[in-house]
mmCIF file with all atom_site columns, C-alpha atoms in Angstrom:
data_model
loop_
_atom_site.group_PDB
_atom_site.id
_atom_site.type_symbol
_atom_site.label_atom_id
_atom_site.label_alt_id
_atom_site.label_comp_id
_atom_site.label_asym_id
_atom_site.label_entity_id
_atom_site.label_seq_id
_atom_site.pdbx_PDB_ins_code
_atom_site.Cartn_x
_atom_site.Cartn_y
_atom_site.Cartn_z
_atom_site.occupancy
_atom_site.B_iso_or_equiv
_atom_site.pdbx_formal_charge
_atom_site.auth_seq_id
_atom_site.auth_comp_id
_atom_site.auth_asym_id
_atom_site.auth_atom_id
_atom_site.pdbx_PDB_model_num
ATOM 1   C CA . MET W 1 1   ? 81.280  114.608 162.862 1.00 0.00 ? 1   MET W CA 1
ATOM 2   C CA . SER W 1 2   ? 77.754  113.139 161.996 1.00 0.00 ? 2   SER W CA 1
ATOM 3   C CA . ILE W 1 3   ? 75.414  113.741 159.100 1.00 0.00 ? 3   ILE W CA 1
ATOM 4   C CA . ALA W 1 4   ? 71.639  112.795 160.173 1.00 0.00 ? 4   ALA W CA 1
ATOM 5   C CA . ASP W 1 5   ? 71.815  108.810 158.838 1.00 0.00 ? 5   ASP W CA 1
ATOM 6   C CA . SER W 1 6   ? 73.230  110.277 155.573 1.00 0.00 ? 6   SER W CA 1
ATOM 7   C CA . ASN W 1 7   ? 75.254  112.188 153.254 1.00 0.00 ? 7   ASN W CA 1
ATOM 8   C CA . THR W 1 8   ? 72.246  112.395 150.582 1.00 0.00 ? 8   THR W CA 1
ATOM 9   C CA . ALA W 1 9   ? 69.110  114.076 150.769 1.00 0.00 ? 9   ALA W CA 1
ATOM 10  C CA . MET W 1 10  ? 66.643  114.248 148.610 1.00 0.00 ? 10  MET W CA 1
ATOM 11  C CA . GLY W 1 11  ? 65.979  118.446 147.983 1.00 0.00 ? 11  GLY W CA 1
ATOM 12  C CA . GLY W 1 12  ? 69.132  120.002 150.397 1.00 0.00 ? 12  GLY W CA 1
ATOM 13  C CA . PHE W 1 13  ? 70.272  119.950 154.128 1.00 0.00 ? 13  PHE W CA 1
ATOM 14  C CA . THR W 1 14  ? 69.862  122.251 156.373 1.00 0.00 ? 14  THR W CA 1
ATOM 15  C CA . ILE W 1 15  ? 72.673  122.697 159.109 1.00 0.00 ? 15  ILE W CA 1
ATOM 16  C CA . HIS W 1 16  ? 71.384  123.638 162.355 1.00 0.00 ? 16  HIS W CA 1
ATOM 17  C CA . GLN W 1 17  ? 74.085  123.740 164.707 1.00 0.00 ? 17  GLN W CA 1
ATOM 18  C CA . VAL W 1 18  ? 78.127  122.826 164.202 1.00 0.00 ? 18  VAL W CA 1
ATOM 19  C CA . ALA W 1 19  ? 80.022  122.648 167.645 1.00 0.00 ? 19  ALA W CA 1
ATOM 20  C CA . CYS W 1 20  ? 82.551  124.422 169.039 1.00 0.00 ? 20  CYS W CA 1
ATOM 21  C CA . VAL W 1 21  ? 85.468  122.290 169.791 1.00 0.00 ? 21  VAL W CA 1
ATOM 22  C CA . ASP W 1 22  ? 89.085  123.995 171.511 1.00 0.00 ? 22  ASP W CA 1
ATOM 23  C CA . PRO W 1 23  ? 91.524  123.211 169.499 1.00 0.00 ? 23  PRO W CA 1
ATOM 24  C CA . GLY W 1 24  ? 94.042  122.076 171.907 1.00 0.00 ? 24  GLY W CA 1
ATOM 25  C CA . VAL W 1 25  ? 97.359  123.104 170.831 1.00 0.00 ? 25  VAL W CA 1
ATOM 26  C CA . ALA W 1 26  ? 99.775  121.252 172.818 1.00 0.00 ? 26  ALA W CA 1
ATOM 27  C CA . GLY W 1 27  ? 102.024 123.015 175.608 1.00 0.00 ? 27  GLY W CA 1
ATOM 28  C CA . GLN W 1 28  ? 99.209  126.000 175.856 1.00 0.00 ? 28  GLN W CA 1
ATOM 29  C CA . ILE W 1 29  ? 96.515  126.395 178.315 1.00 0.00 ? 29  ILE W CA 1
ATOM 30  C CA . VAL W 1 30  ? 93.088  125.403 177.230 1.00 0.00 ? 30  VAL W CA 1
ATOM 31  C CA . SER W 1 31  ? 91.765  129.030 176.129 1.00 0.00 ? 31  SER W CA 1
ATOM 32  C CA . GLY W 1 32  ? 88.053  128.451 175.060 1.00 0.00 ? 32  GLY W CA 1
ATOM 33  C CA . CYS W 1 33  ? 86.142  127.845 172.435 1.00 0.00 ? 33  CYS W CA 1
ATOM 34  C CA . ALA W 1 34  ? 85.553  131.400 170.725 1.00 0.00 ? 34  ALA W CA 1
ATOM 35  C CA . ARG W 1 35  ? 83.778  130.535 167.363 1.00 0.00 ? 35  ARG W CA 1
ATOM 36  C CA . THR W 1 36  ? 83.124  127.842 164.439 1.00 0.00 ? 36  THR W CA 1
ATOM 37  C CA . GLU W 1 37  ? 83.781  128.292 160.899 1.00 0.00 ? 37  GLU W CA 1
ATOM 38  C CA . TYR W 1 38  ? 83.438  127.078 157.377 1.00 0.00 ? 38  TYR W CA 1
ATOM 39  C CA . ARG W 1 39  ? 83.931  127.272 154.079 1.00 0.00 ? 39  ARG W CA 1
ATOM 40  C CA . LEU W 1 40  ? 81.304  125.553 151.389 1.00 0.00 ? 40  LEU W CA 1
ATOM 41  C CA . ASP W 1 41  ? 82.383  124.452 148.207 1.00 0.00 ? 41  ASP W CA 1
ATOM 42  C CA . GLY W 1 42  ? 86.620  125.900 148.376 1.00 0.00 ? 42  GLY W CA 1
ATOM 43  C CA . GLY W 1 43  ? 84.613  129.301 149.120 1.00 0.00 ? 43  GLY W CA 1
ATOM 44  C CA . PRO W 1 44  ? 86.298  131.466 151.890 1.00 0.00 ? 44  PRO W CA 1
ATOM 45  C CA . LEU W 1 45  ? 86.187  130.708 155.512 1.00 0.00 ? 45  LEU W CA 1
ATOM 46  C CA . GLN W 1 46  ? 83.753  132.119 157.266 1.00 0.00 ? 46  GLN W CA 1
ATOM 47  C CA . PRO W 1 47  ? 81.892  132.731 160.726 1.00 0.00 ? 47  PRO W CA 1
ATOM 48  C CA . PHE W 1 48  ? 79.067  129.855 160.992 1.00 0.00 ? 48  PHE W CA 1
ATOM 49  C CA . VAL W 1 49  ? 75.739  131.465 161.728 1.00 0.00 ? 49  VAL W CA 1
ATOM 50  C CA . PRO W 1 50  ? 73.220  128.651 161.483 1.00 0.00 ? 50  PRO W CA 1
ATOM 51  C CA . PRO W 1 51  ? 70.765  128.452 159.842 1.00 0.00 ? 51  PRO W CA 1
ATOM 52  C CA . ILE W 1 52  ? 73.153  126.781 156.508 1.00 0.00 ? 52  ILE W CA 1
ATOM 53  C CA . SER W 1 53  ? 71.161  125.593 153.900 1.00 0.00 ? 53  SER W CA 1
ATOM 54  C CA . ILE W 1 54  ? 72.504  123.521 151.183 1.00 0.00 ? 54  ILE W CA 1
ATOM 55  C CA . THR W 1 55  ? 70.027  122.975 148.471 1.00 0.00 ? 55  THR W CA 1
ATOM 56  C CA . THR W 1 56  ? 71.741  123.062 144.764 1.00 0.00 ? 56  THR W CA 1
ATOM 57  C CA . PRO W 1 57  ? 71.466  119.264 143.224 1.00 0.00 ? 57  PRO W CA 1
ATOM 58  C CA . GLY W 1 58  ? 75.323  117.549 142.809 1.00 0.00 ? 58  GLY W CA 1
ATOM 59  C CA . ILE W 1 59  ? 78.217  116.789 145.226 1.00 0.00 ? 59  ILE W CA 1
ATOM 60  C CA . HIS W 1 60  ? 79.112  119.591 147.761 1.00 0.00 ? 60  HIS W CA 1
ATOM 61  C CA . THR W 1 61  ? 82.275  119.918 149.894 1.00 0.00 ? 61  THR W CA 1
ATOM 62  C CA . LEU W 1 62  ? 81.758  121.202 153.626 1.00 0.00 ? 62  LEU W CA 1
ATOM 63  C CA . ASP W 1 63  ? 84.860  122.421 155.518 1.00 0.00 ? 63  ASP W CA 1
ATOM 64  C CA . PHE W 1 64  ? 85.257  123.416 158.810 1.00 0.00 ? 64  PHE W CA 1
ATOM 65  C CA . GLY W 1 65  ? 86.616  123.714 162.463 1.00 0.00 ? 65  GLY W CA 1
ATOM 66  C CA . SER W 1 66  ? 86.815  125.798 165.383 1.00 0.00 ? 66  SER W CA 1
ATOM 67  C CA . VAL W 1 67  ? 89.230  128.666 167.117 1.00 0.00 ? 67  VAL W CA 1
ATOM 68  C CA . ASP W 1 68  ? 89.843  129.570 170.377 1.00 0.00 ? 68  ASP W CA 1
ATOM 69  C CA . VAL W 1 69  ? 89.648  132.657 172.124 1.00 0.00 ? 69  VAL W CA 1
ATOM 70  C CA . ALA W 1 70  ? 93.744  133.009 171.927 1.00 0.00 ? 70  ALA W CA 1
ATOM 71  C CA . GLY W 1 71  ? 93.105  132.379 167.922 1.00 0.00 ? 71  GLY W CA 1
ATOM 72  C CA . ASN W 1 72  ? 94.533  129.011 167.854 1.00 0.00 ? 72  ASN W CA 1
ATOM 73  C CA . ASP W 1 73  ? 92.894  126.860 165.167 1.00 0.00 ? 73  ASP W CA 1
ATOM 74  C CA . GLU W 1 74  ? 91.848  123.493 164.788 1.00 0.00 ? 74  GLU W CA 1
ATOM 75  C CA . VAL W 1 75  ? 92.547  121.315 161.970 1.00 0.00 ? 75  VAL W CA 1
ATOM 76  C CA . VAL W 1 76  ? 89.980  121.526 159.298 1.00 0.00 ? 76  VAL W CA 1
ATOM 77  C CA . LYS W 1 77  ? 87.425  118.739 159.081 1.00 0.00 ? 77  LYS W CA 1
ATOM 78  C CA . THR W 1 78  ? 85.754  117.898 156.117 1.00 0.00 ? 78  THR W CA 1
ATOM 79  C CA . GLU W 1 79  ? 82.714  115.845 154.626 1.00 0.00 ? 79  GLU W CA 1
ATOM 80  C CA . ILE W 1 80  ? 81.180  115.166 150.749 1.00 0.00 ? 80  ILE W CA 1
ATOM 81  C CA . LEU W 1 81  ? 77.327  116.114 150.559 1.00 0.00 ? 81  LEU W CA 1
ATOM 82  C CA . THR W 1 82  ? 75.040  114.910 147.657 1.00 0.00 ? 82  THR W CA 1
ATOM 83  C CA . VAL W 1 83  ? 71.804  116.795 147.062 1.00 0.00 ? 83  VAL W CA 1
ATOM 84  C CA . VAL W 1 84  ? 69.608  114.998 145.099 1.00 0.00 ? 84  VAL W CA 1
ATOM 85  C CA . ALA W 1 85  ? 67.445  116.858 142.718 1.00 0.00 ? 85  ALA W CA 1
ATOM 86  C CA . PRO W 1 86  ? 63.770  116.405 144.310 1.00 0.00 ? 86  PRO W CA 1
ATOM 87  C CA . SER W 1 87  ? 61.681  114.507 141.788 1.00 0.00 ? 87  SER W CA 1
ATOM 88  C CA . ASP W 1 88  ? 57.921  113.525 140.899 1.00 0.00 ? 88  ASP W CA 1
ATOM 89  C CA . LEU W 1 89  ? 58.247  109.304 141.315 1.00 0.00 ? 89  LEU W CA 1
ATOM 90  C CA . ASP W 1 90  ? 55.069  108.905 141.382 1.00 0.00 ? 90  ASP W CA 1
ATOM 91  C CA . GLY W 1 91  ? 53.189  111.310 138.472 1.00 0.00 ? 91  GLY W CA 1
ATOM 92  C CA . ASP W 1 92  ? 50.833  113.220 141.407 1.00 0.00 ? 92  ASP W CA 1
ATOM 93  C CA . GLY W 1 93  ? 52.578  116.191 140.713 1.00 0.00 ? 93  GLY W CA 1
ATOM 94  C CA . LEU W 1 94  ? 54.432  116.795 144.322 1.00 0.00 ? 94  LEU W CA 1
ATOM 95  C CA . LEU W 1 95  ? 58.089  116.729 143.803 1.00 0.00 ? 95  LEU W CA 1
ATOM 96  C CA . GLY W 1 96  ? 59.804  114.880 146.690 1.00 0.00 ? 96  GLY W CA 1
ATOM 97  C CA . PHE W 1 97  ? 59.641  116.318 150.483 1.00 0.00 ? 97  PHE W CA 1
ATOM 98  C CA . GLY W 1 98  ? 56.542  117.471 149.718 1.00 0.00 ? 98  GLY W CA 1
ATOM 99  C CA . ASP W 1 99  ? 55.026  114.193 149.134 1.00 0.00 ? 99  ASP W CA 1
ATOM 100 C CA . ASN W 1 100 ? 54.022  111.496 151.868 1.00 0.00 ? 100 ASN W CA 1
ATOM 101 C CA . CYS W 1 101 ? 53.411  108.894 149.403 1.00 0.00 ? 101 CYS W CA 1
ATOM 102 C CA . ASP W 1 102 ? 55.749  109.332 146.677 1.00 0.00 ? 102 ASP W CA 1
ATOM 103 C CA . ARG W 1 103 ? 55.842  105.457 144.869 1.00 0.00 ? 103 ARG W CA 1
ATOM 104 C CA . ALA W 1 104 ? 52.077  105.822 144.466 1.00 0.00 ? 104 ALA W CA 1
ATOM 105 C CA . ALA W 1 105 ? 50.172  108.589 142.655 1.00 0.00 ? 105 ALA W CA 1
ATOM 106 C CA . ASN W 1 106 ? 47.890  110.216 145.499 1.00 0.00 ? 106 ASN W CA 1
ATOM 107 C CA . PRO W 1 107 ? 47.682  114.065 144.477 1.00 0.00 ? 107 PRO W CA 1
ATOM 108 C CA . ASP W 1 108 ? 44.988  114.832 147.512 1.00 0.00 ? 108 ASP W CA 1
ATOM 109 C CA . GLN W 1 109 ? 47.760  113.822 150.055 1.00 0.00 ? 109 GLN W CA 1
ATOM 110 C CA . ARG W 1 110 ? 44.810  112.739 153.010 1.00 0.00 ? 110 ARG W CA 1
ATOM 111 C CA . ASP W 1 111 ? 46.836  111.456 155.714 1.00 0.00 ? 111 ASP W CA 1
ATOM 112 C CA . THR W 1 112 ? 44.293  110.467 158.003 1.00 0.00 ? 112 THR W CA 1
ATOM 113 C CA . ASP W 1 113 ? 46.151  108.626 160.550 1.00 0.00 ? 113 ASP W CA 1
ATOM 114 C CA . ARG W 1 114 ? 48.331  111.691 161.150 1.00 0.00 ? 114 ARG W CA 1
ATOM 115 C CA . ASP W 1 115 ? 51.850  109.537 160.862 1.00 0.00 ? 115 ASP W CA 1
ATOM 116 C CA . CYS W 1 116 ? 53.350  112.015 158.059 1.00 0.00 ? 116 CYS W CA 1
ATOM 117 C CA . ILE W 1 117 ? 52.355  108.994 155.538 1.00 0.00 ? 117 ILE W CA 1
ATOM 118 C CA . GLY W 1 118 ? 49.561  109.270 153.055 1.00 0.00 ? 118 GLY W CA 1
ATOM 119 C CA . ASN W 1 119 ? 46.462  107.062 153.168 1.00 0.00 ? 119 ASN W CA 1
ATOM 120 C CA . ARG W 1 120 ? 47.591  105.317 149.562 1.00 0.00 ? 120 ARG W CA 1
ATOM 121 C CA . CYS W 1 121 ? 50.711  104.019 150.899 1.00 0.00 ? 121 CYS W CA 1
ATOM 122 C CA . ASP W 1 122 ? 49.571  103.512 154.643 1.00 0.00 ? 122 ASP W CA 1
ATOM 123 C CA . ALA W 1 123 ? 47.279  100.221 155.040 1.00 0.00 ? 123 ALA W CA 1
ATOM 124 C CA . ASP W 1 124 ? 49.293  99.696  158.432 1.00 0.00 ? 124 ASP W CA 1
ATOM 125 C CA . PHE W 1 125 ? 46.228  100.410 160.258 1.00 0.00 ? 125 PHE W CA 1
ATOM 126 C CA . ASN W 1 126 ? 47.715  99.180  163.938 1.00 0.00 ? 126 ASN W CA 1
ATOM 127 C CA . GLN W 1 127 ? 51.106  101.445 163.793 1.00 0.00 ? 127 GLN W CA 1
ATOM 128 C CA . ASN W 1 128 ? 53.282  98.473  164.325 1.00 0.00 ? 128 ASN W CA 1
ATOM 129 C CA . GLY W 1 129 ? 55.518  99.380  161.052 1.00 0.00 ? 129 GLY W CA 1
ATOM 130 C CA . VAL W 1 130 ? 54.253  96.176  159.019 1.00 0.00 ? 130 VAL W CA 1
ATOM 131 C CA . VAL W 1 131 ? 51.146  95.327  156.821 1.00 0.00 ? 131 VAL W CA 1
ATOM 132 C CA . ASP W 1 132 ? 50.068  91.917  157.777 1.00 0.00 ? 132 ASP W CA 1
ATOM 133 C CA . SER W 1 133 ? 47.403  89.957  158.452 1.00 0.00 ? 133 SER W CA 1
ATOM 134 C CA . SER W 1 134 ? 45.765  91.801  161.562 1.00 0.00 ? 134 SER W CA 1
ATOM 135 C CA . ASP W 1 135 ? 45.708  95.332  159.003 1.00 0.00 ? 135 ASP W CA 1
ATOM 136 C CA . ALA W 1 136 ? 44.001  92.817  156.601 1.00 0.00 ? 136 ALA W CA 1
ATOM 137 C CA . SER W 1 137 ? 41.232  91.340  158.886 1.00 0.00 ? 137 SER W CA 1
ATOM 138 C CA . LEU W 1 138 ? 40.541  95.087  159.975 1.00 0.00 ? 138 LEU W CA 1
ATOM 139 C CA . LEU W 1 139 ? 39.826  96.032  156.331 1.00 0.00 ? 139 LEU W CA 1
ATOM 140 C CA . LYS W 1 140 ? 37.615  93.259  156.187 1.00 0.00 ? 140 LYS W CA 1
ATOM 141 C CA . ALA W 1 141 ? 35.483  94.032  158.889 1.00 0.00 ? 141 ALA W CA 1
ATOM 142 C CA . ARG W 1 142 ? 35.152  97.573  157.660 1.00 0.00 ? 142 ARG W CA 1
ATOM 143 C CA . LEU W 1 143 ? 34.310  96.586  153.782 1.00 0.00 ? 143 LEU W CA 1
ATOM 144 C CA . GLY W 1 144 ? 31.246  98.755  152.427 1.00 0.00 ? 144 GLY W CA 1
ATOM 145 C CA . GLN W 1 145 ? 31.373  101.018 155.566 1.00 0.00 ? 145 GLN W CA 1
ATOM 146 C CA . SER W 1 146 ? 31.716  104.634 154.542 1.00 0.00 ? 146 SER W CA 1
ATOM 147 C CA . ALA W 1 147 ? 34.776  106.903 155.265 1.00 0.00 ? 147 ALA W CA 1
ATOM 148 C CA . ALA W 1 148 ? 33.045  108.862 157.578 1.00 0.00 ? 148 ALA W CA 1
ATOM 149 C CA . SER W 1 149 ? 33.229  106.106 159.846 1.00 0.00 ? 149 SER W CA 1
ATOM 150 C CA . PHE W 1 150 ? 36.241  105.181 159.183 1.00 0.00 ? 150 PHE W CA 1
ATOM 151 C CA . PRO W 1 151 ? 38.671  107.153 157.111 1.00 0.00 ? 151 PRO W CA 1
ATOM 152 C CA . ASP W 1 152 ? 41.817  105.211 157.481 1.00 0.00 ? 152 ASP W CA 1
ATOM 153 C CA . GLN W 1 153 ? 40.962  102.365 155.634 1.00 0.00 ? 153 GLN W CA 1
ATOM 154 C CA . ASP W 1 154 ? 40.054  104.115 152.880 1.00 0.00 ? 154 ASP W CA 1
ATOM 155 C CA . LEU W 1 155 ? 43.001  103.838 151.187 1.00 0.00 ? 155 LEU W CA 1
ATOM 156 C CA . ASP W 1 156 ? 41.714  104.871 147.622 1.00 0.00 ? 156 ASP W CA 1
ATOM 157 C CA . GLY W 1 157 ? 39.919  108.319 148.383 1.00 0.00 ? 157 GLY W CA 1
ATOM 158 C CA . ASP W 1 158 ? 36.721  107.347 147.098 1.00 0.00 ? 158 ASP W CA 1
ATOM 159 C CA . GLY W 1 159 ? 34.641  107.431 150.324 1.00 0.00 ? 159 GLY W CA 1
ATOM 160 C CA . THR W 1 160 ? 33.948  103.791 151.100 1.00 0.00 ? 160 THR W CA 1
ATOM 161 C CA . VAL W 1 161 ? 35.914  101.069 152.145 1.00 0.00 ? 161 VAL W CA 1
ATOM 162 C CA . GLY W 1 162 ? 35.937  99.428  149.384 1.00 0.00 ? 162 GLY W CA 1
ATOM 163 C CA . VAL W 1 163 ? 36.925  96.338  146.608 1.00 0.00 ? 163 VAL W CA 1
ATOM 164 C CA . GLY W 1 164 ? 39.921  99.465  145.530 1.00 0.00 ? 164 GLY W CA 1
ATOM 165 C CA . ASP W 1 165 ? 41.193  99.452  149.003 1.00 0.00 ? 165 ASP W CA 1
ATOM 166 C CA . THR W 1 166 ? 41.363  95.707  149.542 1.00 0.00 ? 166 THR W CA 1
ATOM 167 C CA . THR W 1 167 ? 43.835  95.490  146.267 1.00 0.00 ? 167 THR W CA 1
ATOM 168 C CA . ILE W 1 168 ? 46.526  98.287  147.888 1.00 0.00 ? 168 ILE W CA 1
ATOM 169 C CA . LEU W 1 169 ? 45.964  96.620  150.895 1.00 0.00 ? 169 LEU W CA 1
ATOM 170 C CA . ARG W 1 170 ? 47.102  93.521  148.939 1.00 0.00 ? 170 ARG W CA 1
ATOM 171 C CA . ALA W 1 171 ? 49.500  95.136  146.772 1.00 0.00 ? 171 ALA W CA 1
ATOM 172 C CA . LEU W 1 172 ? 51.217  96.769  150.088 1.00 0.00 ? 172 LEU W CA 1
ATOM 173 C CA . PHE W 1 173 ? 50.948  93.220  152.637 1.00 0.00 ? 173 PHE W CA 1
ATOM 174 C CA . ARG W 1 174 ? 54.076  92.474  154.513 1.00 0.00 ? 174 ARG W CA 1
ATOM 175 C CA . GLN W 1 175 ? 56.373  95.914  154.252 1.00 0.00 ? 175 GLN W CA 1
ATOM 176 C CA . PRO W 1 176 ? 56.811  98.508  156.339 1.00 0.00 ? 176 PRO W CA 1
ATOM 177 C CA . PRO W 1 177 ? 54.100  102.026 155.078 1.00 0.00 ? 177 PRO W CA 1
ATOM 178 C CA . GLY W 1 178 ? 56.060  104.281 152.556 1.00 0.00 ? 178 GLY W CA 1
ATOM 179 C CA . PRO W 1 179 ? 57.901  105.359 151.735 1.00 0.00 ? 179 PRO W CA 1
ATOM 180 C CA . SER W 1 180 ? 57.038  108.836 152.580 1.00 0.00 ? 180 SER W CA 1
ATOM 181 C CA . TRP W 1 181 ? 59.343  112.441 152.119 1.00 0.00 ? 181 TRP W CA 1
ATOM 182 C CA . GLY W 1 182 ? 56.748  114.030 154.445 1.00 0.00 ? 182 GLY W CA 1
ATOM 183 C CA . LEU W 1 183 ? 59.041  115.521 156.752 1.00 0.00 ? 183 LEU W CA 1
ATOM 184 C CA . PRO W 1 184 ? 61.884  117.615 156.030 1.00 0.00 ? 184 PRO W CA 1
ATOM 185 C CA . TYR W 1 185 ? 65.283  116.748 155.994 1.00 0.00 ? 185 TYR W CA 1
ATOM 186 C CA . ASP W 1 186 ? 67.636  118.492 158.658 1.00 0.00 ? 186 ASP W CA 1
ATOM 187 C CA . VAL W 1 187 ? 70.848  117.994 159.317 1.00 0.00 ? 187 VAL W CA 1
ATOM 188 C CA . VAL W 1 188 ? 73.208  117.708 163.052 1.00 0.00 ? 188 VAL W CA 1
ATOM 189 C CA . ILE W 1 189 ? 76.908  118.187 162.361 1.00 0.00 ? 189 ILE W CA 1
ATOM 190 C CA . GLN W 1 190 ? 78.934  117.295 166.033 1.00 0.00 ? 190 GLN W CA 1
ATOM 191 C CA . TRP W 1 191 ? 82.405  116.251 165.948 1.00 0.00 ? 191 TRP W CA 1
ATOM 192 C CA . CYS W 1 192 ? 83.095  113.958 168.856 1.00 0.00 ? 192 CYS W CA 1
ATOM 193 C CA . GLU W 1 193 ? 86.824  113.042 169.731 1.00 0.00 ? 193 GLU W CA 1
#
């Protein structure tokens, strides 16, 4: 079983798929998988019908298993999932997944290069994964220019590539762009023997 990259998510999980596995009872011919069932937080077993959303903050127990055509049950598997309540880390009025730059206030959510990371925390102009001297050189070459011509370098959103943008780039230097919760967190559960 795998739960994306982590069993902790801000705002919640949405489970789109659970693999159906024939229990393969010893001494019986394999009859084929009929359905997958799940139970959340000790509730009753019920057929898995996607999607399942878990959004209540806290620690949750997800039990699941398959039933074959002959009615044999697979051994129930369990995953512990933690949902963390979204918070406004940077004070810009946007919570969790709604914020494309969650460590620096950017209420306008400008993302001129459309990479799901807001301009305010994305000085990686050449998209190589780190803010480096190439990005600093590019910004320096465009100082004093209009954001209409060079929107990606207008990090502070004041309409001009200027000193404020240089200050932001210095603070982000030698770091990856972001962090960002610009994309929703989706989960696929799969069990492999």
